[in-house]
mmCIF file of C-alpha atoms in Angstrom:
data_model
loop_
_atom_site.group_PDB
_atom_site.id
_atom_site.type_symbol
_atom_site.label_atom_id
_atom_site.label_comp_id
_atom_site.label_asym_id
_atom_site.label_seq_id
_atom_site.Cartn_x
_atom_site.Cartn_y
_atom_site.Cartn_z
ATOM 1 C CA UNK E 1 13.133 14.607 -14.200
ATOM 2 C CA UNK E 2 14.351 16.851 -11.419
ATOM 3 C CA UNK E 3 17.857 15.591 -10.855
ATOM 4 C CA UNK E 4 20.559 13.787 -12.710
ATOM 5 C CA UNK E 5 19.696 10.404 -14.224
ATOM 6 C CA UNK E 6 22.770 8.551 -12.993
ATOM 7 C CA UNK E 7 22.326 5.997 -10.224
ATOM 8 C CA UNK E 8 25.047 5.731 -7.583
ATOM 9 C CA UNK E 9 25.250 4.047 -4.203
ATOM 10 C CA UNK E 10 24.549 7.413 -2.585
ATOM 11 C CA UNK E 11 21.512 7.973 -4.823
ATOM 12 C CA UNK E 12 20.140 4.516 -3.975
ATOM 13 C CA UNK E 13 20.614 5.217 -0.277
ATOM 14 C CA UNK E 14 18.809 8.541 -0.570
ATOM 15 C CA UNK E 15 15.887 6.847 -2.326
ATOM 16 C CA UNK E 16 15.194 4.769 0.781
ATOM 17 C CA UNK E 17 16.524 7.126 3.473
ATOM 18 C CA UNK E 18 14.122 8.428 6.141
ATOM 19 C CA UNK E 19 12.575 11.747 5.141
ATOM 20 C CA UNK E 20 14.476 13.797 7.789
ATOM 21 C CA UNK E 21 17.834 12.485 6.525
ATOM 22 C CA UNK E 22 16.865 13.111 2.903
ATOM 23 C CA UNK E 23 15.786 16.666 3.729
ATOM 24 C CA UNK E 24 18.953 17.306 5.730
ATOM 25 C CA UNK E 25 21.168 16.085 2.905
ATOM 26 C CA UNK E 26 19.301 17.785 0.068
ATOM 27 C CA UNK E 27 18.783 21.003 2.003
ATOM 28 C CA UNK E 28 22.431 21.325 3.017
ATOM 29 C CA UNK E 29 23.693 20.631 -0.515
ATOM 30 C CA UNK E 30 21.354 23.237 -1.998
ATOM 31 C CA UNK E 31 22.107 25.718 0.806
ATOM 32 C CA UNK E 32 25.857 25.340 0.319
ATOM 33 C CA UNK E 33 25.726 25.634 -3.466
ATOM 34 C CA UNK E 34 23.696 28.853 -3.465
ATOM 35 C CA UNK E 35 25.561 30.220 -0.446
ATOM 36 C CA UNK E 36 28.791 29.828 -2.401
ATOM 37 C CA UNK E 37 27.283 31.539 -5.452
ATOM 38 C CA UNK E 38 26.772 34.704 -3.410
ATOM 39 C CA UNK E 39 30.533 34.895 -2.857
ATOM 40 C CA UNK E 40 30.853 35.577 -6.578
ATOM 41 C CA UNK E 41 28.068 38.163 -6.613
ATOM 42 C CA UNK E 42 27.795 40.298 -3.479
ATOM 43 C CA UNK E 43 31.222 40.975 -1.869
ATOM 44 C CA UNK E 44 31.883 44.093 -3.965
ATOM 45 C CA UNK E 45 28.976 45.858 -2.243
ATOM 46 C CA UNK E 46 30.930 45.835 1.055
ATOM 47 C CA UNK E 47 33.272 48.436 -0.452
ATOM 48 C CA UNK E 48 32.338 52.095 -0.806
ATOM 49 C CA UNK E 49 34.708 53.003 -3.676
ATOM 50 C CA UNK E 50 34.811 56.510 -2.215
ATOM 51 C CA UNK E 51 38.241 57.174 -3.733
ATOM 52 C CA UNK E 52 36.895 56.757 -7.247
ATOM 53 C CA UNK E 53 35.536 59.928 -8.823
ATOM 54 C CA UNK E 54 31.938 60.197 -9.970
ATOM 55 C CA UNK E 55 30.820 60.689 -13.541
ATOM 56 C CA UNK E 56 27.212 60.945 -14.757
ATOM 57 C CA UNK E 57 26.319 58.266 -12.199
ATOM 58 C CA UNK E 58 27.856 57.658 -8.778
ATOM 59 C CA UNK E 59 30.540 54.982 -9.360
ATOM 60 C CA UNK E 60 29.161 52.459 -6.899
ATOM 61 C CA UNK E 61 25.615 52.970 -8.163
ATOM 62 C CA UNK E 62 26.983 52.381 -11.673
ATOM 63 C CA UNK E 63 28.581 49.119 -10.503
ATOM 64 C CA UNK E 64 25.361 47.929 -8.895
ATOM 65 C CA UNK E 65 23.273 48.923 -11.922
ATOM 66 C CA UNK E 66 25.677 47.112 -14.265
ATOM 67 C CA UNK E 67 25.587 43.897 -12.230
ATOM 68 C CA UNK E 68 21.835 43.989 -11.605
ATOM 69 C CA UNK E 69 21.139 44.714 -15.267
ATOM 70 C CA UNK E 70 23.238 41.703 -16.229
ATOM 71 C CA UNK E 71 21.423 39.688 -13.565
ATOM 72 C CA UNK E 72 18.018 40.828 -14.892
ATOM 73 C CA UNK E 73 18.998 39.938 -18.453
ATOM 74 C CA UNK E 74 20.120 36.558 -17.140
ATOM 75 C CA UNK E 75 16.659 36.061 -15.645
ATOM 76 C CA UNK E 76 15.072 36.789 -19.039
ATOM 77 C CA UNK E 77 17.362 34.215 -20.648
ATOM 78 C CA UNK E 78 16.542 31.849 -17.806
ATOM 79 C CA UNK E 79 12.817 31.839 -18.639
ATOM 80 C CA UNK E 80 13.710 29.596 -21.551
ATOM 81 C CA UNK E 81 17.071 28.172 -20.499
ATOM 82 C CA UNK E 82 16.078 26.966 -17.023
ATOM 83 C CA UNK E 83 12.640 25.666 -18.026
ATOM 84 C CA UNK E 84 13.979 23.704 -21.037
ATOM 85 C CA UNK E 85 17.326 22.413 -19.719
ATOM 86 C CA UNK E 86 17.327 18.625 -19.069
ATOM 87 C CA UNK E 87 18.159 17.718 -15.486
ATOM 88 C CA UNK E 88 21.350 15.849 -16.385
ATOM 89 C CA UNK E 89 22.998 19.131 -17.485
ATOM 90 C CA UNK E 90 22.138 21.248 -14.433
ATOM 91 C CA UNK E 91 25.308 20.644 -12.416
ATOM 92 C CA UNK E 92 27.628 21.342 -15.351
ATOM 93 C CA UNK E 93 25.672 24.501 -16.145
ATOM 94 C CA UNK E 94 26.078 25.749 -12.569
ATOM 95 C CA UNK E 95 29.858 25.236 -12.592
ATOM 96 C CA UNK E 96 30.380 26.807 -16.023
ATOM 97 C CA UNK E 97 28.195 29.839 -15.281
ATOM 98 C CA UNK E 98 29.872 30.575 -11.949
ATOM 99 C CA UNK E 99 33.285 30.062 -13.560
ATOM 100 C CA UNK E 100 32.427 32.759 -16.106
ATOM 101 C CA UNK E 101 31.321 35.058 -13.284
ATOM 102 C CA UNK E 102 34.675 34.572 -11.537
ATOM 103 C CA UNK E 103 36.579 35.412 -14.727
ATOM 104 C CA UNK E 104 34.588 38.654 -14.889
ATOM 105 C CA UNK E 105 35.662 39.497 -11.319
ATOM 106 C CA UNK E 106 39.295 39.016 -12.349
ATOM 107 C CA UNK E 107 38.675 41.449 -15.190
ATOM 108 C CA UNK E 108 37.130 43.893 -12.717
ATOM 109 C CA UNK E 109 40.315 43.711 -10.640
ATOM 110 C CA UNK E 110 42.817 44.274 -13.459
ATOM 111 C CA UNK E 111 41.025 46.793 -15.705
ATOM 112 C CA UNK E 112 41.061 50.357 -14.326
ATOM 113 C CA UNK E 113 37.944 52.298 -13.368
ATOM 114 C CA UNK E 114 35.579 53.292 -14.872
ATOM 115 C CA UNK E 115 36.178 50.839 -17.737
ATOM 116 C CA UNK E 116 35.884 47.939 -15.306
ATOM 117 C CA UNK E 117 32.184 48.657 -14.806
ATOM 118 C CA UNK E 118 31.452 46.438 -17.802
ATOM 119 C CA UNK E 119 32.911 43.451 -15.924
ATOM 120 C CA UNK E 120 30.233 43.756 -13.239
ATOM 121 C CA UNK E 121 27.647 43.429 -16.024
ATOM 122 C CA UNK E 122 29.475 40.342 -17.291
ATOM 123 C CA UNK E 123 29.604 39.022 -13.722
ATOM 124 C CA UNK E 124 25.849 39.323 -13.231
ATOM 125 C CA UNK E 125 24.964 37.909 -16.650
ATOM 126 C CA UNK E 126 25.579 34.213 -15.832
ATOM 127 C CA UNK E 127 24.657 34.296 -12.140
ATOM 128 C CA UNK E 128 20.950 34.998 -12.578
ATOM 129 C CA UNK E 129 20.299 31.447 -13.755
ATOM 130 C CA UNK E 130 21.839 29.696 -10.753
ATOM 131 C CA UNK E 131 18.754 29.861 -8.527
ATOM 132 C CA UNK E 132 16.530 28.051 -11.011
ATOM 133 C CA UNK E 133 19.169 25.426 -11.676
ATOM 134 C CA UNK E 134 19.611 24.682 -7.964
ATOM 135 C CA UNK E 135 15.860 24.745 -7.252
ATOM 136 C CA UNK E 136 15.361 22.341 -10.131
ATOM 137 C CA UNK E 137 16.953 19.630 -7.989
ATOM 138 C CA UNK E 138 14.390 20.262 -5.228
ATOM 139 C CA UNK E 139 11.017 21.019 -6.803
ATOM 140 C CA UNK E 140 8.098 18.651 -7.232
ATOM 141 C CA UNK E 141 8.591 16.787 -3.940
ATOM 142 C CA UNK E 142 6.370 16.443 -0.902
ATOM 143 C CA UNK E 143 9.291 17.868 1.063
ATOM 144 C CA UNK E 144 9.854 20.785 -1.337
ATOM 145 C CA UNK E 145 8.723 23.380 1.225
ATOM 146 C CA UNK E 146 11.340 22.285 3.733
ATOM 147 C CA UNK E 147 14.047 21.859 1.114
ATOM 148 C CA UNK E 148 13.136 25.190 -0.463
ATOM 149 C CA UNK E 149 13.081 27.016 2.856
ATOM 150 C CA UNK E 150 16.620 25.802 3.595
ATOM 151 C CA UNK E 151 17.680 26.984 0.145
ATOM 152 C CA UNK E 152 15.980 30.359 0.704
ATOM 153 C CA UNK E 153 17.795 30.798 3.999
ATOM 154 C CA UNK E 154 21.049 30.670 2.032
ATOM 155 C CA UNK E 155 20.503 33.950 0.184
ATOM 156 C CA UNK E 156 19.447 35.695 3.394
ATOM 157 C CA UNK E 157 22.479 34.644 5.411
ATOM 158 C CA UNK E 158 25.070 34.394 2.643
ATOM 159 C CA UNK E 159 24.869 37.998 1.522
ATOM 160 C CA UNK E 160 25.855 39.225 4.962
ATOM 161 C CA UNK E 161 28.546 36.577 5.427
ATOM 162 C CA UNK E 162 30.329 37.165 2.112
ATOM 163 C CA UNK E 163 30.231 40.933 2.657
ATOM 164 C CA UNK E 164 31.729 40.445 6.117
ATOM 165 C CA UNK E 165 34.468 38.304 4.571
ATOM 166 C CA UNK E 166 35.099 40.912 1.897
ATOM 167 C CA UNK E 167 35.201 43.726 4.451
ATOM 168 C CA UNK E 168 37.577 41.695 6.639
ATOM 169 C CA UNK E 169 39.925 41.055 3.700
ATOM 170 C CA UNK E 170 40.163 44.810 3.121
ATOM 171 C CA UNK E 171 40.528 45.739 6.788
ATOM 172 C CA UNK E 172 43.340 43.190 7.184
ATOM 173 C CA UNK E 173 45.122 44.469 4.076
ATOM 174 C CA UNK E 174 44.794 41.197 2.142
ATOM 175 C CA UNK E 175 42.921 42.868 -0.712
ATOM 176 C CA UNK E 176 41.867 46.257 -1.954
ATOM 177 C CA UNK E 177 38.382 47.248 -3.132
ATOM 178 C CA UNK E 178 38.993 45.878 -6.616
ATOM 179 C CA UNK E 179 40.756 42.560 -5.923
ATOM 180 C CA UNK E 180 38.543 41.709 -2.918
ATOM 181 C CA UNK E 181 35.557 40.343 -4.925
ATOM 182 C CA UNK E 182 37.659 37.846 -6.910
ATOM 183 C CA UNK E 183 39.584 36.695 -3.818
ATOM 184 C CA UNK E 184 36.354 36.190 -1.880
ATOM 185 C CA UNK E 185 34.972 34.070 -4.705
ATOM 186 C CA UNK E 186 38.044 31.848 -4.688
ATOM 187 C CA UNK E 187 37.668 31.245 -0.949
ATOM 188 C CA UNK E 188 34.195 29.781 -1.497
ATOM 189 C CA UNK E 189 34.987 27.738 -4.644
ATOM 190 C CA UNK E 190 35.644 24.465 -2.722
ATOM 191 C CA UNK E 191 32.258 24.715 -0.980
ATOM 192 C CA UNK E 192 30.600 25.221 -4.363
ATOM 193 C CA UNK E 193 32.300 22.163 -5.875
ATOM 194 C CA UNK E 194 31.355 19.840 -3.004
ATOM 195 C CA UNK E 195 27.718 20.932 -2.850
ATOM 196 C CA UNK E 196 27.068 20.834 -6.604
ATOM 197 C CA UNK E 197 28.551 17.336 -6.645
ATOM 198 C CA UNK E 198 26.215 16.447 -3.789
ATOM 199 C CA UNK E 199 23.170 17.713 -5.667
ATOM 200 C CA UNK E 200 23.885 15.432 -8.612
ATOM 201 C CA UNK E 201 23.233 12.429 -6.375
ATOM 202 C CA UNK E 202 19.687 13.432 -5.412
ATOM 203 C CA UNK E 203 17.165 10.932 -6.817
ATOM 204 C CA UNK E 204 14.274 12.269 -8.900
ATOM 205 C CA UNK E 205 10.800 12.689 -7.331
ATOM 206 C CA UNK E 206 9.082 9.353 -6.773
ATOM 207 C CA UNK E 207 5.528 8.337 -7.681
ATOM 208 C CA UNK E 208 4.086 9.670 -4.421
ATOM 209 C CA UNK E 209 5.787 13.029 -5.011
ATOM 210 C CA UNK E 210 4.361 13.266 -8.519
ATOM 211 C CA UNK E 211 0.879 12.347 -7.284
ATOM 212 C CA UNK E 212 0.990 15.135 -4.713
ATOM 213 C CA UNK E 213 2.820 17.850 -6.694
ATOM 214 C CA UNK E 214 2.379 16.936 -10.396
ATOM 215 C CA UNK E 215 5.134 15.575 -12.628
ATOM 216 C CA UNK E 216 7.920 18.055 -13.395
ATOM 217 C CA UNK E 217 9.301 18.220 -16.924
ATOM 218 C CA UNK E 218 10.901 20.772 -19.277
ATOM 219 C CA UNK E 219 8.428 23.243 -20.835
ATOM 220 C CA UNK E 220 8.525 24.448 -24.431
ATOM 221 C CA UNK E 221 7.333 27.884 -25.564
ATOM 222 C CA UNK E 222 3.763 26.749 -26.211
ATOM 223 C CA UNK E 223 3.431 25.159 -22.768
ATOM 224 C CA UNK E 224 4.780 28.283 -21.089
ATOM 225 C CA UNK E 225 2.345 30.495 -22.988
ATOM 226 C CA UNK E 226 -0.661 28.320 -22.105
ATOM 227 C CA UNK E 227 0.196 28.252 -18.408
ATOM 228 C CA UNK E 228 0.769 31.990 -18.059
ATOM 229 C CA UNK E 229 -2.255 33.076 -20.091
ATOM 230 C CA UNK E 230 -4.550 30.828 -18.072
ATOM 231 C CA UNK E 231 -3.778 32.756 -14.867
ATOM 232 C CA UNK E 232 -2.499 36.067 -16.270
ATOM 233 C CA UNK E 233 -4.453 38.609 -14.146
ATOM 234 C CA UNK E 234 -3.422 37.085 -10.821
ATOM 235 C CA UNK E 235 0.133 36.419 -11.954
ATOM 236 C CA UNK E 236 0.571 39.976 -13.230
ATOM 237 C CA UNK E 237 -0.554 41.400 -9.868
ATOM 238 C CA UNK E 238 1.844 39.122 -7.997
ATOM 239 C CA UNK E 239 4.696 39.998 -10.353
ATOM 240 C CA UNK E 240 4.116 43.758 -9.956
ATOM 241 C CA UNK E 241 4.286 43.263 -6.191
ATOM 242 C CA UNK E 242 7.454 41.220 -6.610
ATOM 243 C CA UNK E 243 9.017 44.015 -8.664
ATOM 244 C CA UNK E 244 8.673 46.346 -5.672
ATOM 245 C CA UNK E 245 9.920 43.728 -3.209
ATOM 246 C CA UNK E 246 12.955 42.867 -5.328
ATOM 247 C CA UNK E 247 13.895 46.506 -5.827
ATOM 248 C CA UNK E 248 13.596 47.215 -2.107
ATOM 249 C CA UNK E 249 15.370 44.054 -0.959
ATOM 250 C CA UNK E 250 18.175 44.627 -3.449
ATOM 251 C CA UNK E 251 18.552 48.263 -2.367
ATOM 252 C CA UNK E 252 18.888 47.260 1.296
ATOM 253 C CA UNK E 253 21.336 44.509 0.352
ATOM 254 C CA UNK E 254 23.523 46.397 -2.121
ATOM 255 C CA UNK E 255 23.765 49.584 -0.077
ATOM 256 C CA UNK E 256 23.885 48.125 3.423
ATOM 257 C CA UNK E 257 27.364 49.635 3.829
ATOM 258 C CA UNK E 258 25.991 53.109 3.085
ATOM 259 C CA UNK E 259 22.934 52.601 5.292
ATOM 260 C CA UNK E 260 25.059 51.446 8.241
ATOM 261 C CA UNK E 261 27.342 54.409 7.686
ATOM 262 C CA UNK E 262 24.307 56.687 7.635
ATOM 263 C CA UNK E 263 23.291 55.518 11.121
ATOM 264 C CA UNK E 264 26.858 55.784 12.473
ATOM 265 C CA UNK E 265 27.814 52.086 12.375
ATOM 266 C CA UNK E 266 29.795 51.937 9.149
ATOM 267 C CA UNK E 267 33.026 50.362 10.460
ATOM 268 C CA UNK E 268 31.537 47.249 12.069
ATOM 269 C CA UNK E 269 32.060 44.468 9.519
ATOM 270 C CA UNK E 270 30.272 41.864 11.667
ATOM 271 C CA UNK E 271 26.961 43.726 11.367
ATOM 272 C CA UNK E 272 26.546 42.468 7.808
ATOM 273 C CA UNK E 273 26.324 38.935 9.183
ATOM 274 C CA UNK E 274 24.917 39.364 12.685
ATOM 275 C CA UNK E 275 21.774 41.175 11.518
ATOM 276 C CA UNK E 276 21.013 38.581 8.834
ATOM 277 C CA UNK E 277 21.350 35.402 10.929
ATOM 278 C CA UNK E 278 18.151 35.934 12.991
ATOM 279 C CA UNK E 279 16.312 36.897 9.798
ATOM 280 C CA UNK E 280 17.461 33.712 8.082
ATOM 281 C CA UNK E 281 16.423 31.531 11.024
ATOM 282 C CA UNK E 282 13.003 33.188 11.237
ATOM 283 C CA UNK E 283 12.280 32.789 7.532
ATOM 284 C CA UNK E 284 13.603 29.217 7.522
ATOM 285 C CA UNK E 285 11.249 28.169 10.328
ATOM 286 C CA UNK E 286 8.208 29.967 8.930
ATOM 287 C CA UNK E 287 8.653 28.718 5.375
ATOM 288 C CA UNK E 288 9.356 25.153 6.493
ATOM 289 C CA UNK E 289 6.134 25.302 8.499
ATOM 290 C CA UNK E 290 4.158 25.591 5.253
ATOM 291 C CA UNK E 291 4.873 21.897 4.643
ATOM 292 C CA UNK E 292 2.046 21.066 7.077
ATOM 293 C CA UNK E 293 -0.507 22.052 4.438
ATOM 294 C CA UNK E 294 -1.296 19.031 2.284
ATOM 295 C CA UNK E 295 -3.799 20.948 0.188
ATOM 296 C CA UNK E 296 -2.047 22.929 -2.541
ATOM 297 C CA UNK E 297 -4.840 25.527 -2.530
ATOM 298 C CA UNK E 298 -4.501 26.076 1.213
ATOM 299 C CA UNK E 299 -0.745 26.331 0.918
ATOM 300 C CA UNK E 300 -1.040 28.986 -1.818
ATOM 301 C CA UNK E 301 -3.141 31.200 0.448
ATOM 302 C CA UNK E 302 -0.859 30.557 3.411
ATOM 303 C CA UNK E 303 1.971 31.921 1.248
ATOM 304 C CA UNK E 304 -0.124 34.971 0.338
ATOM 305 C CA UNK E 305 -0.887 35.632 4.016
ATOM 306 C CA UNK E 306 2.811 35.394 4.778
ATOM 307 C CA UNK E 307 3.551 37.966 2.075
ATOM 308 C CA UNK E 308 0.983 40.283 3.661
ATOM 309 C CA UNK E 309 2.571 39.921 7.093
ATOM 310 C CA UNK E 310 5.947 40.715 5.575
ATOM 311 C CA UNK E 311 4.623 43.856 3.878
ATOM 312 C CA UNK E 312 3.101 45.123 7.136
ATOM 313 C CA UNK E 313 6.332 44.460 9.030
ATOM 314 C CA UNK E 314 8.398 46.188 6.320
ATOM 315 C CA UNK E 315 6.349 49.372 6.392
ATOM 316 C CA UNK E 316 5.778 49.302 10.158
ATOM 317 C CA UNK E 317 9.468 48.891 11.026
ATOM 318 C CA UNK E 318 10.438 51.921 8.956
ATOM 319 C CA UNK E 319 7.649 54.068 10.397
ATOM 320 C CA UNK E 320 8.511 53.322 14.036
ATOM 321 C CA UNK E 321 12.213 53.862 13.318
ATOM 322 C CA UNK E 322 11.425 57.219 11.704
ATOM 323 C CA UNK E 323 9.469 58.146 14.841
ATOM 324 C CA UNK E 324 12.508 57.281 16.972
ATOM 325 C CA UNK E 325 10.821 54.402 18.791
ATOM 326 C CA UNK E 326 13.484 51.811 17.897
ATOM 327 C CA UNK E 327 17.225 51.905 17.182
ATOM 328 C CA UNK E 328 18.996 51.337 13.848
ATOM 329 C CA UNK E 329 20.067 47.730 14.458
ATOM 330 C CA UNK E 330 16.559 46.596 15.389
ATOM 331 C CA UNK E 331 15.177 48.558 12.436
ATOM 332 C CA UNK E 332 17.495 46.783 9.975
ATOM 333 C CA UNK E 333 16.622 43.387 11.465
ATOM 334 C CA UNK E 334 12.848 44.022 11.371
ATOM 335 C CA UNK E 335 13.040 45.592 7.935
ATOM 336 C CA UNK E 336 14.991 42.620 6.618
ATOM 337 C CA UNK E 337 12.619 40.155 8.282
ATOM 338 C CA UNK E 338 9.616 41.830 6.686
ATOM 339 C CA UNK E 339 11.200 42.021 3.260
ATOM 340 C CA UNK E 340 12.313 38.409 3.264
ATOM 341 C CA UNK E 341 9.010 37.089 4.643
ATOM 342 C CA UNK E 342 7.300 38.769 1.685
ATOM 343 C CA UNK E 343 10.024 38.051 -0.883
ATOM 344 C CA UNK E 344 10.934 34.444 -0.114
ATOM 345 C CA UNK E 345 7.639 32.713 -1.093
ATOM 346 C CA UNK E 346 8.203 33.840 -4.676
ATOM 347 C CA UNK E 347 11.476 31.944 -4.885
ATOM 348 C CA UNK E 348 9.900 28.605 -5.573
ATOM 349 C CA UNK E 349 7.595 27.625 -2.737
ATOM 350 C CA UNK E 350 4.474 29.549 -3.779
ATOM 351 C CA UNK E 351 4.979 28.823 -7.480
ATOM 352 C CA UNK E 352 5.684 25.161 -6.770
ATOM 353 C CA UNK E 353 2.299 24.896 -5.073
ATOM 354 C CA UNK E 354 0.574 27.002 -7.713
ATOM 355 C CA UNK E 355 1.831 24.742 -10.487
ATOM 356 C CA UNK E 356 0.667 21.703 -8.522
ATOM 357 C CA UNK E 357 -2.792 23.269 -8.073
ATOM 358 C CA UNK E 358 -3.162 23.768 -11.832
ATOM 359 C CA UNK E 359 -2.550 20.079 -12.465
ATOM 360 C CA UNK E 360 -0.307 20.915 -15.428
ATOM 361 C CA UNK E 361 2.983 19.124 -16.103
ATOM 362 C CA UNK E 362 5.846 21.628 -16.145
ATOM 363 C CA UNK E 363 8.418 23.329 -13.971
ATOM 364 C CA UNK E 364 8.102 26.013 -11.307
ATOM 365 C CA UNK E 365 11.330 27.491 -12.661
ATOM 366 C CA UNK E 366 9.369 29.087 -15.509
ATOM 367 C CA UNK E 367 7.143 31.119 -13.184
ATOM 368 C CA UNK E 368 10.068 31.958 -10.911
ATOM 369 C CA UNK E 369 12.019 33.396 -13.819
ATOM 370 C CA UNK E 370 9.137 35.402 -15.244
ATOM 371 C CA UNK E 371 8.824 37.063 -11.818
ATOM 372 C CA UNK E 372 12.578 37.378 -11.271
ATOM 373 C CA UNK E 373 13.327 38.970 -14.633
ATOM 374 C CA UNK E 374 10.670 41.604 -13.967
ATOM 375 C CA UNK E 375 11.832 42.079 -10.389
ATOM 376 C CA UNK E 376 15.447 42.829 -11.214
ATOM 377 C CA UNK E 377 14.475 45.267 -13.949
ATOM 378 C CA UNK E 378 12.527 47.027 -11.193
ATOM 379 C CA UNK E 379 15.677 47.047 -9.095
ATOM 380 C CA UNK E 380 17.547 48.820 -11.902
ATOM 381 C CA UNK E 381 14.672 51.318 -12.221
ATOM 382 C CA UNK E 382 14.838 52.158 -8.500
ATOM 383 C CA UNK E 383 18.577 52.794 -8.701
ATOM 384 C CA UNK E 384 18.158 55.044 -11.721
ATOM 385 C CA UNK E 385 15.389 56.927 -9.909
ATOM 386 C CA UNK E 386 17.634 57.402 -6.876
ATOM 387 C CA UNK E 387 20.406 58.807 -9.060
ATOM 388 C CA UNK E 388 18.518 60.920 -11.613
ATOM 389 C CA UNK E 389 15.240 61.969 -9.965
ATOM 390 C CA UNK E 390 16.727 65.032 -8.286
ATOM 391 C CA UNK E 391 15.397 63.663 -4.988
ATOM 392 C CA UNK E 392 18.587 63.960 -2.946
ATOM 393 C CA UNK E 393 17.533 61.957 0.083
ATOM 394 C CA UNK E 394 20.266 60.338 2.189
ATOM 395 C CA UNK E 395 20.425 56.536 2.006
ATOM 396 C CA UNK E 396 18.599 55.994 5.305
ATOM 397 C CA UNK E 397 15.734 58.387 4.570
ATOM 398 C CA UNK E 398 15.340 56.968 1.062
ATOM 399 C CA UNK E 399 15.100 53.447 2.500
ATOM 400 C CA UNK E 400 12.475 54.527 5.026
ATOM 401 C CA UNK E 401 10.291 56.252 2.452
ATOM 402 C CA UNK E 402 10.546 53.519 -0.173
ATOM 403 C CA UNK E 403 9.715 50.717 2.270
ATOM 404 C CA UNK E 404 6.683 52.536 3.723
ATOM 405 C CA UNK E 405 5.292 53.290 0.249
ATOM 406 C CA UNK E 406 5.932 49.763 -1.019
ATOM 407 C CA UNK E 407 4.113 48.282 1.963
ATOM 408 C CA UNK E 408 0.943 50.242 1.219
ATOM 409 C CA UNK E 409 0.903 49.712 -2.562
ATOM 410 C CA UNK E 410 1.930 46.085 -2.177
ATOM 411 C CA UNK E 411 -0.993 45.262 0.104
ATOM 412 C CA UNK E 412 -3.391 46.529 -2.569
ATOM 413 C CA UNK E 413 -1.851 44.261 -5.218
ATOM 414 C CA UNK E 414 -1.813 41.330 -2.802
ATOM 415 C CA UNK E 415 -5.508 41.696 -1.986
ATOM 416 C CA UNK E 416 -6.389 41.705 -5.693
ATOM 417 C CA UNK E 417 -4.263 38.594 -6.378
ATOM 418 C CA UNK E 418 -5.764 36.778 -3.395
ATOM 419 C CA UNK E 419 -9.314 37.448 -4.572
ATOM 420 C CA UNK E 420 -8.445 36.341 -8.103
ATOM 421 C CA UNK E 421 -6.890 33.017 -7.084
ATOM 422 C CA UNK E 422 -9.624 32.326 -4.538
ATOM 423 C CA UNK E 423 -12.101 32.364 -7.441
ATOM 424 C CA UNK E 424 -9.905 30.285 -9.764
ATOM 425 C CA UNK E 425 -9.131 27.575 -7.210
ATOM 426 C CA UNK E 426 -12.486 27.476 -5.420
#
């Protein structure tokens, strides 16, 4: 069962509500819940921590590595936790996990550097499971593409918004670099509470949903092993591609402050938000458009085509910027659009359709978390490479080179995966 089992007047109304109203309600609740989660994860990246001395690793890189490593470990835990957790416990799990993340931010504020690095690890450790818990309310429905696309838009827009809020708090003198993350989280706590409460009132998928998308149920270890091994070659290729996309997307997101500074626009707090809004709207519209495909097989390949378009845009934007044909703001918008067009299908929509095409009872959360855990370990690897490789490229040049290379290698992996799944689902 995808949502809570309780029946309320609101749940009964949603069961019979017109599809547009149901999508609007469910999409906004999911959007708000995950949007609020980002306020507990990303605001610290708006600070440069330039006053803190460096040790073996640049202090900010150490903070990002600590949080991302905790986040990656959380994804590994989530492979089992998210896929086995009964729906009635999802909302409580979300609140408890984000509460633990906020306590870690308080520790980050009160413990001096560099000892406070450990609190960023503790902050990331619970947050990696939130996506799967929120998506669990949405998957397995005929409207999952539209609901999922609204949810996906949240992590595109929210990162910029919460960093703008964090930057504003520092510029106005309301917080310093260490207290700002915890204060930003508190500001978004009411939104989190309202939206998680709203999600608990979503009714489970009905009979028509299950006929179109297969019944969704918790998966034990044996069921997970059977599903993955049945499609291992194609899944491994897609996951390797996702590792590169996650590392690149995370690098752009975590070090946006340094990249903007590198192009001479480091003091404009609004840029964090203004460049992400058009990206979020574009991805929302494109991903929602995938709902027109009734055939699960066709929808899978539409997702793969979208990933290919995103890879081409990612590499192309960096190349034309390097050649001086476009300015830095347009480059960051196009780069972000390409990355998110390629990255977003992995966050539920493609795997939701893939699971439906297999005809197996289970949850898309399992496949999402196998990919995510690998992806965030790749993000850590990229950061370690940047710090220890001896390749002392400035932030902007490093971003250009990494995105161009990832576009080329990623297209090769995508072509292989497409050929594999075309044979399996023919």
